Each structure stands twice: as C-alpha cells, then as structure tokens.
Amino acid sequence: MPTLAAALVVLVAATGVGLFLLYGNKDDEGGGGTPPVAGTSSASGSPSAAAVGVDVCSMLPKDEADRLVPDATVDKRSRDNDYTVNFGCNWTNRRISFGEFWRSREIDVKVDQHKPDGVKTGRAMAQNSYEADYSSGKYRETAKPTLDEDEKEYISPVKDIPNVGDSAFAQYTWRRSGKMLWYAYGTAYARVGDMTIEVKYQAGQQRKDAQILTNESAQAVTEENAIREVSGLVVHFAKGVAEWQRKHPDVLAQAEPSATPTAPPSRSPSSTPTPSPTVLASFPADCGAVSGTAVKLVPDATTRARGNRIGDDDRTECRWLNLDLPDGEGRKKVRSALITVHRFTNRAGGPWTSRPPRSSTRRTGAGPRAAPSPRSAASPGAS
C-alpha cells in the first residue's frame, strides 16, 4: 500500500492553531511527492492546448512521392480515439502503364499520438506500443504458421534503423496464395517522443497480357528494395514529427475532419475530353473469338459491341446479355458477360503480340529449374 498512503502534516503556529492537510502519492522507494507531470514529449491533454493537427501528407517531399508513386491519389485522415489521436496519409496509384506491364504502387503512413493513462505519460504509452510492435516483428521472423498447400509466405528478419527518432526498425513481408492473392511490402516502425510512426510501402507489376483474375506473371517488390525504401521514408516522417513537437511542446494534437482524396493532375490537356464508346454495326472478330465461352455462361444472349480509342489503346467491348432466363414458376434470371479487348503498342512501337506459353520442353540442360526463393521472385523493375 505504499503508493496509496497519504502524508499528513500538522503545523501549529505560536499565535494560534492552523491545520494543513497535504496529500501526495509516494513512490516505490517510499518518498512522497505530487502526481507526475508530463514532460515536453508527452501531451498535456488540456483543452486549451488541443488546437492543432498533424499534417502527415506535408512531411513527404513531393519529388520523393512522385518517384515512388507517380500520379498518386492522396488521402489525408485523422481520428480521436480513447488512448491515441491518429493521423495518416495514403498515396496510391494501382494502374501505372510501363511498357508491357501494369504497375501498382502505394505508400501508407500512420502517426499515433499516445495519451497519458493514469500515472503513465504519453511517452511511456508510446514506448509500450513500439516495444509491442518490435516483439511482434521478432516473433514473425521465426514463426512457422500453418499454410495451405497453395500458400507461401516469407517474413524477413527485423532490421534496426539507426539515428531515426528514439528508435526504429523495418521488416519485409512476401505472400502468395492460390491463383489470386499475391503481394509484398516493406514496413518501418519508429517512435519519436509520445508518437509512434508506421510506414508501409507496397509495389508490384503484372504483364498487360496476363489472364484475368490470376497472379500469373505477377511480380512484387524485392526485400532489398522494400527495406531500402521504407528505411528512407520513415526518416522524413520522424523528422516531421520531431519538428511538430518542437513547435507544439506539451500539446495534445486535435483530429481534423478527413479530407476528400485528391486525384492526380492529368498528364493530358484538360481540354481534351475522354471519347465515348461507339456502337459497332457488326460483332467483330475479337468478340467472336471468345463467344463460345460467353454463350455457355449466357445462353440465348443478345450481343452488342462497342469500340473506343484512348491514347494508343484501341478497345473493343463485347457484351452478352439475357434478361429473360426462366428460373422456376414466376421468376426470371438475368445473366450478363462483358469482355473488353485492348490492343496497344509495345515499347518498341510495334503491335503487341502474346508470348508463347512457357514450357519446360523449351529448356535444355539437366533437370527442371528450381523454384525461385521469395527474395528473388520479383523483378527490380517492380521496385
């Protein structure tokens, strides 16, 4: 009970009797004192101090954002929770044309300011949160989760990042599952005073002629590139957070209403409208080539074809529709299939043709080639 005991002091003056009751908490060593006061790195929590938010989006230099996520849509967010005030920013572009590839890039940043909890300062709460993230990362690098037969996963060792905030580390995650799910990304964590930072960078690419709804030919950012990029990104945000704390010492930040995501500026002149598709008089050969499969899904269909050209991309849109399929007494079913064929030029300026299917019979040498490891399964071009 030493921390709950109260100190009582009675002072008697010569000209009369005066009674003063001084209450204070005792520490573990038995000394008395007043409740701890948050330092400059912990939020005071006073209403008058809660007057400004943390603009995470402004902490990343524009040239760095353009390099990693060109023509990004930027989404700013903030929220006040019971134990933290959360701020974040997201840069996304999931369809970047690069030669014969479609590329996907994303940066997501979360900055949490931790509120004091009882005798614990915001700084102490932030340290507890960071240590939990670090322990989780160390566990994941050696854990052996149970995976299905078509699942693969790789978690890199934790890499400490020196001279960033009070402490920082990075880690890489790579995963494949079936024919649909594939991704890889790097994550960096840091603590600066009473704030924790989480930075995630994800990148990948897939050939434009890849089958729909499959991860065939999909590639993702390598471990080396992911760790390098998040280790550099977290430096910007750690410096930005430290500068905010210097300008607003002992302040609990205030959440702001989420801003509407800002779309990237168009590279083409704004005066050029996107052309509308034109209905074609006859069903083109591209549509007829896949009609056998479509009519199995949509029997007795009414067909329609439309053509359009956007930049160097010639598009043919094929549709099969049946609004009147019987489905029991008094019920009808609706079925529709829509396939769009894209024709474009390759990087050399010639018409694009599909590659021949890969086959082990095309190789010479002794025995089949070993499956690539997760670390080398991505092209440097996907960085």
Tab-separated table of C-alpha atoms in Angstrom:
chain	number	residue	atom	x	y	z
A	1	MET	CA	0.000	0.000	0.000
A	2	PRO	CA	2.949	2.453	-0.014
A	3	THR	CA	1.857	4.130	-3.246
A	4	LEU	CA	-1.655	4.705	-1.886
A	5	ALA	CA	-0.714	6.022	1.557
A	6	ALA	CA	-1.184	9.729	2.195
A	7	ALA	CA	1.148	12.030	4.073
A	8	LEU	CA	-0.389	14.144	6.801
A	9	VAL	CA	1.376	17.227	8.120
A	10	VAL	CA	0.057	19.318	11.035
A	11	LEU	CA	1.554	22.744	11.622
A	12	VAL	CA	0.897	24.630	14.898
A	13	ALA	CA	1.584	28.374	14.912
A	14	ALA	CA	2.538	30.343	18.053
A	15	THR	CA	-0.410	32.707	17.791
A	16	GLY	CA	-2.964	30.023	17.094
A	17	VAL	CA	-3.553	26.617	15.637
A	18	GLY	CA	-3.624	26.084	11.907
A	19	LEU	CA	-4.277	22.724	10.214
A	20	PHE	CA	-2.964	21.951	6.734
A	21	LEU	CA	-3.564	18.587	5.026
A	22	LEU	CA	-1.101	17.856	2.224
A	23	TYR	CA	-1.902	14.784	0.169
A	24	GLY	CA	0.522	13.253	-2.295
A	25	ASN	CA	1.454	9.882	-3.805
A	26	LYS	CA	4.515	8.098	-2.542
A	27	ASP	CA	6.844	6.436	-4.984
A	28	ASP	CA	8.122	2.869	-4.736
A	29	GLU	CA	11.130	3.983	-2.700
A	30	GLY	CA	8.864	5.394	-0.015
A	31	GLY	CA	9.335	9.070	-0.872
A	32	GLY	CA	6.366	11.414	-1.137
A	33	GLY	CA	5.514	13.704	-3.973
A	34	THR	CA	2.891	15.084	-6.245
A	35	PRO	CA	1.496	13.138	-9.183
A	36	PRO	CA	3.968	13.002	-12.094
A	37	VAL	CA	3.773	15.846	-14.560
A	38	ALA	CA	4.088	15.033	-18.247
A	39	GLY	CA	7.318	16.254	-19.820
A	40	THR	CA	7.664	18.128	-23.029
A	41	SER	CA	7.419	14.913	-25.025
A	42	SER	CA	4.063	13.948	-23.519
A	43	ALA	CA	0.741	15.542	-24.299
A	44	SER	CA	-0.768	17.687	-21.593
A	45	GLY	CA	-4.280	16.887	-22.686
A	46	SER	CA	-5.622	20.292	-21.675
A	47	PRO	CA	-8.427	21.609	-23.887
A	48	SER	CA	-6.599	24.884	-24.487
A	49	ALA	CA	-3.563	23.009	-25.788
A	50	ALA	CA	-5.532	20.834	-28.228
A	51	ALA	CA	-5.524	23.337	-31.029
A	52	VAL	CA	-3.620	21.895	-33.978
A	53	GLY	CA	-3.427	18.703	-36.018
A	54	VAL	CA	-0.517	16.779	-37.503
A	55	ASP	CA	-0.305	17.138	-41.297
A	56	VAL	CA	1.312	13.825	-42.253
A	57	CYS	CA	0.894	14.401	-46.002
A	58	SER	CA	3.113	17.505	-45.925
A	59	MET	CA	6.024	15.587	-44.343
A	60	LEU	CA	6.905	13.691	-47.530
A	61	PRO	CA	8.766	15.783	-50.141
A	62	LYS	CA	6.877	15.988	-53.420
A	63	ASP	CA	9.764	14.691	-55.531
A	64	GLU	CA	10.024	11.622	-53.309
A	65	ALA	CA	6.285	10.973	-53.528
A	66	ASP	CA	6.375	11.371	-57.324
A	67	ARG	CA	9.299	8.964	-57.598
A	68	LEU	CA	7.701	6.180	-55.591
A	69	VAL	CA	4.013	6.695	-56.506
A	70	PRO	CA	3.704	8.754	-59.693
A	71	ASP	CA	0.349	10.487	-60.293
A	72	ALA	CA	-0.877	9.342	-56.892
A	73	THR	CA	-4.282	9.872	-55.353
A	74	VAL	CA	-3.608	11.345	-51.888
A	75	ASP	CA	-5.911	10.643	-48.944
A	76	LYS	CA	-5.484	12.500	-45.644
A	77	ARG	CA	-7.179	11.224	-42.476
A	78	SER	CA	-7.323	11.770	-38.704
A	79	ARG	CA	-9.281	10.394	-35.760
A	80	ASP	CA	-9.527	10.808	-31.989
A	81	ASN	CA	-9.639	7.537	-30.009
A	82	ASP	CA	-9.692	6.709	-26.314
A	83	TYR	CA	-5.942	6.180	-25.984
A	84	THR	CA	-4.488	7.848	-29.094
A	85	VAL	CA	-5.045	10.601	-31.616
A	86	ASN	CA	-4.438	9.112	-35.065
A	87	PHE	CA	-3.201	10.868	-38.187
A	88	GLY	CA	-2.440	9.313	-41.553
A	89	CYS	CA	-1.798	9.818	-45.232
A	90	ASN	CA	-2.041	7.477	-48.209
A	91	TRP	CA	-0.507	7.793	-51.684
A	92	THR	CA	-1.982	5.300	-54.188
A	93	ASN	CA	-1.788	4.510	-57.892
A	94	ARG	CA	-2.755	0.942	-58.783
A	95	ARG	CA	-2.633	1.287	-62.574
A	96	ILE	CA	0.625	2.720	-63.882
A	97	SER	CA	1.358	1.873	-67.503
A	98	PHE	CA	5.003	0.861	-68.022
A	99	GLY	CA	5.724	-0.801	-71.349
A	100	GLU	CA	4.058	-4.204	-71.342
A	101	PHE	CA	3.371	-4.019	-67.592
A	102	TRP	CA	0.717	-2.518	-65.345
A	103	ARG	CA	2.341	-1.353	-62.108
A	104	SER	CA	0.811	-0.770	-58.688
A	105	ARG	CA	2.319	1.495	-56.002
A	106	GLU	CA	1.191	2.587	-52.540
A	107	ILE	CA	2.600	4.398	-49.517
A	108	ASP	CA	0.563	4.345	-46.310
A	109	VAL	CA	1.648	6.229	-43.178
A	110	LYS	CA	0.129	6.218	-39.696
A	111	VAL	CA	1.175	8.584	-36.904
A	112	ASP	CA	-0.366	7.986	-33.463
A	113	GLN	CA	-0.008	10.389	-30.556
A	114	HIS	CA	-0.457	8.454	-27.311
A	115	LYS	CA	-2.426	9.995	-24.462
A	116	PRO	CA	-1.357	9.714	-20.808
A	117	ASP	CA	-3.027	6.865	-18.915
A	118	GLY	CA	-3.098	7.220	-15.140
A	119	VAL	CA	0.471	7.682	-13.887
A	120	LYS	CA	1.878	6.730	-17.319
A	121	THR	CA	2.846	9.584	-19.590
A	122	GLY	CA	2.103	9.662	-23.292
A	123	ARG	CA	5.788	8.967	-23.919
A	124	ALA	CA	5.639	5.825	-21.797
A	125	MET	CA	2.496	4.636	-23.601
A	126	ALA	CA	4.199	5.228	-26.963
A	127	GLN	CA	7.227	3.236	-25.842
A	128	ASN	CA	4.983	0.344	-24.784
A	129	SER	CA	3.323	0.392	-28.214
A	130	TYR	CA	6.656	0.445	-30.048
A	131	GLU	CA	8.033	-2.409	-27.971
A	132	ALA	CA	4.917	-4.465	-28.749
A	133	ASP	CA	5.451	-3.878	-32.492
A	134	TYR	CA	9.122	-4.814	-32.181
A	135	SER	CA	8.346	-8.003	-30.247
A	136	SER	CA	5.725	-8.932	-32.831
A	137	GLY	CA	8.255	-8.424	-35.634
A	138	LYS	CA	10.853	-10.609	-33.897
A	139	TYR	CA	8.253	-13.334	-33.403
A	140	ARG	CA	7.077	-13.225	-37.023
A	141	GLU	CA	10.585	-13.607	-38.437
A	142	THR	CA	10.942	-17.069	-36.853
A	143	ALA	CA	7.310	-18.218	-36.583
A	144	LYS	CA	6.188	-21.139	-38.745
A	145	PRO	CA	2.467	-20.613	-39.410
A	146	THR	CA	0.346	-23.423	-40.800
A	147	LEU	CA	-0.186	-22.744	-44.504
A	148	ASP	CA	-2.385	-24.394	-47.094
A	149	GLU	CA	-0.783	-26.347	-49.912
A	150	ASP	CA	-1.028	-23.425	-52.367
A	151	GLU	CA	0.181	-20.778	-49.872
A	152	LYS	CA	3.683	-19.387	-49.472
A	153	GLU	CA	4.914	-16.774	-47.016
A	154	TYR	CA	8.226	-15.175	-46.123
A	155	ILE	CA	8.900	-12.682	-43.295
A	156	SER	CA	12.341	-11.089	-43.190
A	157	PRO	CA	14.408	-10.595	-40.036
A	158	VAL	CA	13.884	-7.325	-38.214
A	159	LYS	CA	16.377	-4.666	-39.300
A	160	ASP	CA	17.120	-1.854	-36.849
A	161	ILE	CA	17.331	1.621	-38.408
A	162	PRO	CA	19.889	3.767	-36.558
A	163	ASN	CA	19.602	7.502	-35.878
A	164	VAL	CA	15.871	7.736	-36.603
A	165	GLY	CA	13.757	9.224	-33.811
A	166	ASP	CA	14.133	7.483	-30.465
A	167	SER	CA	14.214	4.054	-32.157
A	168	ALA	CA	13.143	2.480	-35.458
A	169	PHE	CA	13.151	-0.811	-37.373
A	170	ALA	CA	11.988	-2.259	-40.698
A	171	GLN	CA	10.669	-5.624	-41.937
A	172	TYR	CA	9.637	-7.227	-45.256
A	173	THR	CA	6.585	-9.419	-45.951
A	174	TRP	CA	6.052	-11.588	-49.054
A	175	ARG	CA	2.987	-13.799	-49.626
A	176	ARG	CA	1.329	-15.908	-52.300
A	177	SER	CA	-1.963	-17.764	-52.041
A	178	GLY	CA	-3.622	-19.724	-54.842
A	179	LYS	CA	-4.084	-18.059	-58.216
A	180	MET	CA	-5.467	-14.782	-56.897
A	181	LEU	CA	-3.626	-13.438	-53.863
A	182	TRP	CA	-0.088	-12.107	-54.191
A	183	TYR	CA	1.634	-9.182	-52.514
A	184	ALA	CA	4.847	-7.999	-50.926
A	185	TYR	CA	5.647	-4.874	-48.951
A	186	GLY	CA	8.061	-3.288	-46.534
A	187	THR	CA	7.062	-1.784	-43.186
A	188	ALA	CA	9.002	0.570	-40.929
A	189	TYR	CA	8.137	1.485	-37.335
A	190	ALA	CA	9.548	4.362	-35.266
A	191	ARG	CA	8.942	6.259	-32.035
A	192	VAL	CA	9.508	9.976	-31.520
A	193	GLY	CA	8.549	11.193	-28.039
A	194	ASP	CA	4.893	10.382	-27.409
A	195	MET	CA	4.224	9.499	-31.064
A	196	THR	CA	4.649	6.239	-32.960
A	197	ILE	CA	5.040	6.003	-36.747
A	198	GLU	CA	4.207	3.155	-39.126
A	199	VAL	CA	5.213	3.401	-42.802
A	200	LYS	CA	4.184	0.792	-45.385
A	201	TYR	CA	5.431	0.676	-48.988
A	202	GLN	CA	3.916	-1.799	-51.446
A	203	ALA	CA	4.813	-2.210	-55.124
A	204	GLY	CA	4.123	-4.762	-57.835
A	205	GLN	CA	3.596	-5.273	-61.527
A	206	GLN	CA	1.912	-7.691	-63.925
A	207	ARG	CA	2.036	-8.132	-67.681
A	208	LYS	CA	-0.785	-6.466	-69.576
A	209	ASP	CA	-1.489	-9.678	-71.460
A	210	ALA	CA	-1.892	-11.727	-68.249
A	211	GLN	CA	-5.032	-13.761	-67.732
A	212	ILE	CA	-7.830	-12.039	-65.834
A	213	LEU	CA	-8.224	-12.985	-62.150
A	214	THR	CA	-4.852	-14.687	-61.862
A	215	ASN	CA	-1.437	-13.843	-60.424
A	216	GLU	CA	0.368	-15.326	-63.412
A	217	SER	CA	3.377	-13.137	-64.333
A	218	ALA	CA	2.766	-11.010	-61.213
A	219	GLN	CA	5.901	-9.661	-59.566
A	220	ALA	CA	6.315	-7.735	-56.341
A	221	VAL	CA	8.918	-5.514	-54.747
A	222	THR	CA	12.027	-7.344	-53.553
A	223	GLU	CA	13.181	-7.490	-49.951
A	224	GLU	CA	16.232	-5.329	-50.663
A	225	ASN	CA	14.234	-2.610	-52.397
A	226	ALA	CA	11.368	-2.639	-49.887
A	227	ILE	CA	13.670	-2.341	-46.856
A	228	ARG	CA	15.651	0.419	-48.556
A	229	GLU	CA	12.579	2.480	-49.433
A	230	VAL	CA	10.763	2.256	-46.076
A	231	SER	CA	14.022	2.951	-44.226
A	232	GLY	CA	14.328	6.169	-46.228
A	233	LEU	CA	10.663	7.080	-45.962
A	234	VAL	CA	10.493	6.776	-42.180
A	235	VAL	CA	13.291	9.355	-41.878
A	236	HIS	CA	11.073	12.031	-43.454
A	237	PHE	CA	8.182	11.334	-41.087
A	238	ALA	CA	10.361	11.059	-37.979
A	239	LYS	CA	11.847	14.475	-38.773
A	240	GLY	CA	8.384	15.881	-39.471
A	241	VAL	CA	7.009	14.593	-36.168
A	242	ALA	CA	10.022	15.919	-34.229
A	243	GLU	CA	9.575	19.345	-35.825
A	244	TRP	CA	5.860	19.354	-34.956
A	245	GLN	CA	6.671	18.509	-31.331
A	246	ARG	CA	9.279	21.280	-31.207
A	247	LYS	CA	6.732	23.838	-32.400
A	248	HIS	CA	3.933	22.487	-30.162
A	249	PRO	CA	5.530	21.302	-26.910
A	250	ASP	CA	3.263	19.598	-24.404
A	251	VAL	CA	0.285	19.734	-26.809
A	252	LEU	CA	-2.305	17.059	-27.477
A	253	ALA	CA	-2.992	17.262	-31.195
A	254	GLN	CA	-6.525	17.704	-32.462
A	255	ALA	CA	-8.068	15.418	-35.065
A	256	GLU	CA	-9.473	17.082	-38.144
A	257	PRO	CA	-12.273	16.021	-40.483
A	258	SER	CA	-10.983	13.674	-43.170
A	259	ALA	CA	-10.277	15.446	-46.408
A	260	THR	CA	-11.639	14.261	-49.731
A	261	PRO	CA	-8.992	12.250	-51.619
A	262	THR	CA	-7.240	14.383	-54.198
A	263	ALA	CA	-6.916	12.900	-57.652
A	264	PRO	CA	-3.632	13.347	-59.517
A	265	PRO	CA	-3.460	16.019	-62.214
A	266	SER	CA	-3.983	14.685	-65.702
A	267	ARG	CA	-0.923	14.492	-67.911
A	268	SER	CA	-3.033	15.167	-70.989
A	269	PRO	CA	-4.531	18.626	-71.697
A	270	SER	CA	-7.635	19.178	-69.586
A	271	SER	CA	-9.462	20.482	-72.631
A	272	THR	CA	-9.354	17.043	-74.307
A	273	PRO	CA	-12.410	15.044	-73.192
A	274	THR	CA	-12.404	11.259	-72.935
A	275	PRO	CA	-14.086	9.920	-76.092
A	276	SER	CA	-17.317	7.976	-75.689
A	277	PRO	CA	-17.517	4.374	-76.951
A	278	THR	CA	-19.126	3.892	-80.369
A	279	VAL	CA	-21.601	1.052	-81.004
A	280	LEU	CA	-20.280	-1.216	-83.771
A	281	ALA	CA	-22.611	-2.344	-86.550
A	282	SER	CA	-21.339	-5.936	-86.507
A	283	PHE	CA	-19.855	-8.289	-83.958
A	284	PRO	CA	-16.062	-8.026	-84.526
A	285	ALA	CA	-13.681	-10.959	-84.775
A	286	ASP	CA	-12.186	-10.253	-81.340
A	287	CYS	CA	-15.622	-10.784	-79.793
A	288	GLY	CA	-16.328	-13.839	-81.901
A	289	ALA	CA	-13.098	-15.463	-80.722
A	290	VAL	CA	-14.419	-15.681	-77.151
A	291	SER	CA	-18.099	-16.073	-77.986
A	292	GLY	CA	-18.047	-19.845	-77.452
A	293	THR	CA	-17.158	-19.403	-73.791
A	294	ALA	CA	-19.511	-16.471	-73.268
A	295	VAL	CA	-22.632	-18.211	-74.581
A	296	LYS	CA	-22.056	-21.086	-72.149
A	297	LEU	CA	-22.420	-18.542	-69.359
A	298	VAL	CA	-25.168	-16.503	-71.033
A	299	PRO	CA	-27.314	-18.755	-73.267
A	300	ASP	CA	-29.592	-17.190	-75.916
A	301	ALA	CA	-27.860	-13.871	-75.373
A	302	THR	CA	-28.337	-10.590	-77.152
A	303	THR	CA	-24.913	-9.359	-78.246
A	304	ARG	CA	-23.510	-5.874	-78.510
A	305	ALA	CA	-20.077	-4.493	-79.359
A	306	ARG	CA	-18.622	-1.030	-78.833
A	307	GLY	CA	-15.298	0.447	-79.878
A	308	ASN	CA	-13.183	3.179	-78.347
A	309	ARG	CA	-9.654	4.578	-78.539
A	310	ILE	CA	-7.898	6.300	-75.641
A	311	GLY	CA	-4.354	7.354	-76.385
A	312	ASP	CA	-2.596	4.412	-78.005
A	313	ASP	CA	-5.096	1.898	-76.599
A	314	ASP	CA	-7.723	0.518	-79.015
A	315	ARG	CA	-10.554	-1.041	-77.018
A	316	THR	CA	-13.281	-3.406	-78.194
A	317	GLU	CA	-16.053	-4.025	-75.660
A	318	CYS	CA	-18.060	-7.227	-76.174
A	319	ARG	CA	-21.273	-7.903	-74.246
A	320	TRP	CA	-23.676	-10.829	-73.986
A	321	LEU	CA	-26.985	-10.179	-72.185
A	322	ASN	CA	-30.114	-12.197	-71.385
A	323	LEU	CA	-32.751	-10.575	-69.156
A	324	ASP	CA	-35.344	-13.312	-69.508
A	325	LEU	CA	-33.925	-16.674	-68.441
A	326	PRO	CA	-36.574	-18.884	-66.788
A	327	ASP	CA	-35.930	-19.760	-63.154
A	328	GLY	CA	-38.945	-21.641	-61.891
A	329	GLU	CA	-42.531	-20.541	-61.612
A	330	GLY	CA	-42.966	-16.781	-61.793
A	331	ARG	CA	-39.249	-15.999	-61.654
A	332	LYS	CA	-36.690	-14.843	-64.169
A	333	LYS	CA	-32.898	-14.761	-64.123
A	334	VAL	CA	-30.575	-12.147	-65.574
A	335	ARG	CA	-27.145	-13.018	-66.925
A	336	SER	CA	-24.535	-10.796	-68.487
A	337	ALA	CA	-20.930	-11.151	-69.631
A	338	LEU	CA	-18.665	-8.255	-70.572
A	339	ILE	CA	-15.216	-8.715	-72.136
A	340	THR	CA	-13.001	-5.841	-73.240
A	341	VAL	CA	-10.126	-6.437	-75.652
A	342	HIS	CA	-7.217	-3.967	-75.566
A	343	ARG	CA	-4.804	-3.511	-78.461
A	344	PHE	CA	-1.750	-1.344	-77.896
A	345	THR	CA	1.858	-0.968	-78.996
A	346	ASN	CA	4.890	-2.308	-77.193
A	347	ARG	CA	7.818	-0.189	-76.060
A	348	ALA	CA	9.491	-0.584	-79.454
A	349	GLY	CA	6.455	0.943	-81.137
A	350	GLY	CA	5.237	-2.225	-82.848
A	351	PRO	CA	1.957	-4.093	-82.386
A	352	TRP	CA	1.834	-6.228	-79.273
A	353	THR	CA	1.515	-9.995	-79.616
A	354	SER	CA	1.180	-12.507	-76.836
A	355	ARG	CA	4.212	-14.513	-75.836
A	356	PRO	CA	4.208	-18.272	-76.445
A	357	PRO	CA	3.338	-20.225	-73.306
A	358	ARG	CA	6.261	-21.142	-71.124
A	359	SER	CA	7.144	-24.806	-71.098
A	360	SER	CA	9.935	-26.855	-69.611
A	361	THR	CA	10.387	-28.534	-73.021
A	362	ARG	CA	11.840	-25.291	-74.350
A	363	ARG	CA	14.769	-25.520	-71.955
A	364	THR	CA	17.901	-27.543	-72.376
A	365	GLY	CA	20.055	-28.892	-69.596
A	366	ALA	CA	19.863	-31.366	-66.792
A	367	GLY	CA	16.667	-31.463	-64.793
A	368	PRO	CA	13.953	-28.909	-64.031
A	369	ARG	CA	14.799	-25.463	-62.730
A	370	ALA	CA	14.330	-24.938	-59.004
A	371	ALA	CA	11.522	-22.650	-57.865
A	372	PRO	CA	12.750	-19.135	-57.085
A	373	SER	CA	13.043	-18.085	-53.486
A	374	PRO	CA	10.746	-15.324	-52.221
A	375	ARG	CA	13.670	-12.902	-52.091
A	376	SER	CA	14.424	-13.270	-55.799
A	377	ALA	CA	10.894	-13.789	-57.100
A	378	ALA	CA	10.442	-10.167	-58.081
A	379	SER	CA	11.936	-8.095	-60.835
A	380	PRO	CA	13.964	-4.987	-59.938
A	381	GLY	CA	11.604	-3.192	-62.291
A	382	ALA	CA	8.839	-3.604	-59.717
A	383	SER	CA	10.691	-1.538	-57.158
